[in-house]
Short mmCIF file of C-alpha atoms in Angstrom, two decimals:
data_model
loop_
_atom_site.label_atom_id
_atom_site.label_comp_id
_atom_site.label_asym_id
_atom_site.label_seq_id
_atom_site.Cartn_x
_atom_site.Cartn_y
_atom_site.Cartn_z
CA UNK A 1 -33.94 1.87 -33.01
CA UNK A 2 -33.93 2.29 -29.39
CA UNK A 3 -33.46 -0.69 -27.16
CA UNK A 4 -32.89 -3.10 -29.86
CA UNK A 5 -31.73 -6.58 -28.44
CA UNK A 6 -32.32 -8.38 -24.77
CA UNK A 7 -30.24 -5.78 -22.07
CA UNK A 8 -29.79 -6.35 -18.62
CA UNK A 9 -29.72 -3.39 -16.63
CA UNK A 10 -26.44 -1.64 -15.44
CA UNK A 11 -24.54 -2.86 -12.46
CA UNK A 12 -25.03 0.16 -10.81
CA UNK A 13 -28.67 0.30 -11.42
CA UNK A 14 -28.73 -3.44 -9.52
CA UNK A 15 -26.59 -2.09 -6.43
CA UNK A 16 -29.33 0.86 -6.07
CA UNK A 17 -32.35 -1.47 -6.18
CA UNK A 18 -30.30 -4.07 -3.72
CA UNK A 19 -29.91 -0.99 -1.60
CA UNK A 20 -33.18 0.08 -0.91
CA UNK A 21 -34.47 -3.64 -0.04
CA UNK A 22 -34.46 -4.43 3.48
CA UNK A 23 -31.45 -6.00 5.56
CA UNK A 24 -32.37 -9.36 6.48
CA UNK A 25 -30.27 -8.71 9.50
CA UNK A 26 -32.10 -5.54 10.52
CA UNK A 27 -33.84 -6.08 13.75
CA UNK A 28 -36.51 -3.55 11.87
CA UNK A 29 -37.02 -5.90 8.84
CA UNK A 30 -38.66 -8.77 11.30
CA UNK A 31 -41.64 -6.12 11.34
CA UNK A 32 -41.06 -5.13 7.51
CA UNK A 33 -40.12 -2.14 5.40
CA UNK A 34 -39.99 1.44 6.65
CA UNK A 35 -41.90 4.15 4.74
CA UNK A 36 -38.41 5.07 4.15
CA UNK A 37 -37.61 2.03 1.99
CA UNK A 38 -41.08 1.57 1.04
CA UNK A 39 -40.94 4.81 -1.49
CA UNK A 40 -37.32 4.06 -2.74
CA UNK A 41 -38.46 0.39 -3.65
CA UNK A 42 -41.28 2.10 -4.90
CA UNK A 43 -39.16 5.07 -7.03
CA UNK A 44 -36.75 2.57 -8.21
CA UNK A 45 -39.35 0.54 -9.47
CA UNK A 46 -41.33 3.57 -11.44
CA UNK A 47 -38.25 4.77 -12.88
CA UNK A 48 -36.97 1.48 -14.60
CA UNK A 49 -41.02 1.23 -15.95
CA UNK A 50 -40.59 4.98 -17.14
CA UNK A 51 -37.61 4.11 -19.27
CA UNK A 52 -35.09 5.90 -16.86
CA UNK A 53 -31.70 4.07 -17.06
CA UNK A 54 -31.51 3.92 -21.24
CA UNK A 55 -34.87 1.58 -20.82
CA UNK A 56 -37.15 1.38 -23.28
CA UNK A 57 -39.39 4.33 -23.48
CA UNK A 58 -43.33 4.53 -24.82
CA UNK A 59 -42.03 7.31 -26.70
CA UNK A 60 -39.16 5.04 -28.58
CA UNK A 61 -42.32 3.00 -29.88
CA UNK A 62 -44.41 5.58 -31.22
CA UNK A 63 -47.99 4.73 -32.97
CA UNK A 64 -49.74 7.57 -34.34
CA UNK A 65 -52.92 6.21 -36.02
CA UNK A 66 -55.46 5.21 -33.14
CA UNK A 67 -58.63 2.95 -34.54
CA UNK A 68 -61.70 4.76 -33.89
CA UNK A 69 -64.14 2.65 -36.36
CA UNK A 70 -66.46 -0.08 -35.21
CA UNK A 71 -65.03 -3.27 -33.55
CA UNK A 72 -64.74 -5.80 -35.21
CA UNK A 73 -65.73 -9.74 -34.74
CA UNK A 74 -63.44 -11.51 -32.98
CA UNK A 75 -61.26 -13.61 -35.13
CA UNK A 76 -61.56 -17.47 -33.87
CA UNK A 77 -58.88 -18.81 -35.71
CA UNK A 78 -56.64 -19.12 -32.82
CA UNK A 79 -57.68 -21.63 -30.20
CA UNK A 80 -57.52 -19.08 -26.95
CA UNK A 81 -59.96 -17.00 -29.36
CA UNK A 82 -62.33 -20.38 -29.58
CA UNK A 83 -61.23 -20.83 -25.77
CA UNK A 84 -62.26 -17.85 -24.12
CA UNK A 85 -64.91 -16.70 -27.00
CA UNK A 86 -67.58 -14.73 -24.31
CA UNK A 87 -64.48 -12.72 -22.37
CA UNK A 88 -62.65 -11.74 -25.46
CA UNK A 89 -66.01 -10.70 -27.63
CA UNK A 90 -66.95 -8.49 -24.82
CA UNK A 91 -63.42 -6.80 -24.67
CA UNK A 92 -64.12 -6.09 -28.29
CA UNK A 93 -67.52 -4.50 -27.31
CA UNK A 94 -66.68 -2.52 -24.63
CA UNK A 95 -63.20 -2.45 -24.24
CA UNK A 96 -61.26 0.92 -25.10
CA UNK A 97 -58.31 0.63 -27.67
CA UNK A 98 -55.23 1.22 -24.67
CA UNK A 99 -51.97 -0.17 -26.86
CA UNK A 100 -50.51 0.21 -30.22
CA UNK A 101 -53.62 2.19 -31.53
CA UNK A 102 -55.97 -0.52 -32.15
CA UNK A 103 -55.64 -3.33 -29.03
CA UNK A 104 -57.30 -3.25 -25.89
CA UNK A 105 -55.87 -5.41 -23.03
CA UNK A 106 -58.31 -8.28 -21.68
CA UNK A 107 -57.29 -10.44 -18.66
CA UNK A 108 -59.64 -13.48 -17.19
CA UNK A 109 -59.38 -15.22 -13.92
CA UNK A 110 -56.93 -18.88 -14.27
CA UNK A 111 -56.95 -20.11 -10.86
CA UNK A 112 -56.22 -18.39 -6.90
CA UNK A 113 -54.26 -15.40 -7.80
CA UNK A 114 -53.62 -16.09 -11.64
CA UNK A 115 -54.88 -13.96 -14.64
CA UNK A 116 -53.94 -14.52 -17.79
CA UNK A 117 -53.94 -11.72 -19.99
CA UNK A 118 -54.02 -10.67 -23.98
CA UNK A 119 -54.42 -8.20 -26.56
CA UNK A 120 -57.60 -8.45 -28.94
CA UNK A 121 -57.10 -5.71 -32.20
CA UNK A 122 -60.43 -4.11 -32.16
CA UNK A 123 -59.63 -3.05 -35.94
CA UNK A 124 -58.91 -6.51 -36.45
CA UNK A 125 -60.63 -9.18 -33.99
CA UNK A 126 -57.05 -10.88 -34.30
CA UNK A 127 -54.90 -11.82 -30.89
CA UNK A 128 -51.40 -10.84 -29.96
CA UNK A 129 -48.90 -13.24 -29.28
CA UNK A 130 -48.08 -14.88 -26.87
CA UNK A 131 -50.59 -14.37 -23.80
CA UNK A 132 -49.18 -12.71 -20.50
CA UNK A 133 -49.76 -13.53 -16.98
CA UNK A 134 -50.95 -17.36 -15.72
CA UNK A 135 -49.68 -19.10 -13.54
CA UNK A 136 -45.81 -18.14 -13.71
CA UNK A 137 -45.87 -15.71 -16.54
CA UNK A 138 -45.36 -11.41 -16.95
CA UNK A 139 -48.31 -9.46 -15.42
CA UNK A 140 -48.78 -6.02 -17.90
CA UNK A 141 -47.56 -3.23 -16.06
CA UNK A 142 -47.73 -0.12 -18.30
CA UNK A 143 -49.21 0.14 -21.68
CA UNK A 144 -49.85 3.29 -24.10
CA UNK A 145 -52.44 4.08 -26.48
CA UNK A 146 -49.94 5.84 -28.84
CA UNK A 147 -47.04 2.82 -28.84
CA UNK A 148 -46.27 -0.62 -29.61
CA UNK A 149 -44.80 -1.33 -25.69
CA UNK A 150 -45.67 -3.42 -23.13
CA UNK A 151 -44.46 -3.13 -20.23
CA UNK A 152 -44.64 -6.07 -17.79
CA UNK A 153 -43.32 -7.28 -14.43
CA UNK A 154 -42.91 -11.11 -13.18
CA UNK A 155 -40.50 -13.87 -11.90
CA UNK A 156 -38.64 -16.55 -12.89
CA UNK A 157 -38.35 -19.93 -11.60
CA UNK A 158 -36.27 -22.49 -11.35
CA UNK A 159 -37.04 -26.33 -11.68
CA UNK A 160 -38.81 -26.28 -8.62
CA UNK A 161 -40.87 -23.36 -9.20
CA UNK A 162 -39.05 -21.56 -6.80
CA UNK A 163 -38.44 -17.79 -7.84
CA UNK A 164 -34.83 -17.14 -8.98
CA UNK A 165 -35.42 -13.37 -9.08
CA UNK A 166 -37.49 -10.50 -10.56
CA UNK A 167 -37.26 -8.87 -13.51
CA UNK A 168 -39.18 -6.44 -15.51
CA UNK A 169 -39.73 -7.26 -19.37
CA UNK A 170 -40.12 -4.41 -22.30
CA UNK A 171 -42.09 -6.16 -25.12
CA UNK A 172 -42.53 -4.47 -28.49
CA UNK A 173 -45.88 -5.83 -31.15
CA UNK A 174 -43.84 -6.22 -34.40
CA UNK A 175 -47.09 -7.72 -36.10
CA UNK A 176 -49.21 -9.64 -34.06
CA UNK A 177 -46.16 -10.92 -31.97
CA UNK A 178 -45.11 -9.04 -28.59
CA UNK A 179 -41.00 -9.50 -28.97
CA UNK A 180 -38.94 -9.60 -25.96
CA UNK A 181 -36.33 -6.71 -26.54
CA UNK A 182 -35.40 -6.55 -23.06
CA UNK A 183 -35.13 -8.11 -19.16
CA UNK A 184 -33.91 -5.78 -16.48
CA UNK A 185 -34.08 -7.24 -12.63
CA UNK A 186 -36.43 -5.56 -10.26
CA UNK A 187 -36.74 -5.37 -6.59
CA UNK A 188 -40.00 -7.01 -5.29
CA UNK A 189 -42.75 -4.45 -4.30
CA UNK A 190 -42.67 -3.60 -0.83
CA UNK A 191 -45.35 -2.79 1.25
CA UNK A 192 -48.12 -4.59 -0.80
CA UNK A 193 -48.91 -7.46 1.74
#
């Protein structure tokens, strides 16, 4: 199967994305990007979420039998269920099925600029694992109706919180469980201030 095991992307793959970003020395970069640099951080970025590079692909994934049937109750087993009861139940109601044929993707509000974020099985009521987003987690990126990827962007941090670099994460639901199959750095968006 395609993209089994945690990958880092190539090095030259890292020298492209370090490329684009601005030079700190740049008399330019005081101001910020250039349009220029803007749409290569931009194209680099879209092409490692696409699966360019031998990154995972939706299509690698493939789910062919979407849920169409009623909703069903939402399961409150699991204590983010009991938790956030009202958000997720509504998800079920409304929300359209948007990954691996039978989830939808629900996020709620965890502070100044936090949202955590989950999948609810409308077939099922049941809850992926683990949750996305918060504080310092993966924000969902890119996710398909007809596969079991996620695709999700986000930082890590040192001991001090303080960001050791950026890194998009391909996620595949074997189950219930969203399993890390691989971590590929990232430039920072530019031009989203």
């Amino acid at each position: 199967m395609a993209g089994a095991g945690l990958a880092l992307c190539s090095v030259t793959q890292v020298q492209a994305m370090q490329a684009s970003a601005p030079d700190a020395t740049d008399a330019a970069s005081s101001i910020g990007p250039t349009a220029a640099q803007v749409a290569e951080n931009a194209r680099i970025r879209e092409a490692i979420f696409n699966g360019e590079g031998g990154n995972p692909r939706f299509a690698d994934y493939p789910v062919t039998k979407i849920h169409s049937g009623p909703a069903a109750s939402l399961d409150l087993s699991d204590p983010r269920a009991r938790m956030f009861r009202t958000r997720l139940s509504a998800a079920l109601k409304d929300g359209e099925v948007g990954f691996a044929g039978e989830y939808t993707l629900v996020g709620w509000g965890c502070g100044t600029s936090c949202v955590s974020m989950t999948f609810v099985s409308k077939r099922t009521g049941k809850l992926a694992t683990p949750s996305l987003g918060g504080e310092l987690g993966p924000m969902v990126v890119k996710v398909d109706p007809h596969s079991a990827l996620v695709v999700a962007e986000g930082g890590e941090f040192d001991d001090n919180y303080a960001r050791t670099g950026n890194f998009a994460f391909f996620y595949v639901l074997e189950g219930r469980a969203l399993k890390l199959i691989r971590k590929v750095p990232l430039p920072v968006a530019l031009g989203e201030e």
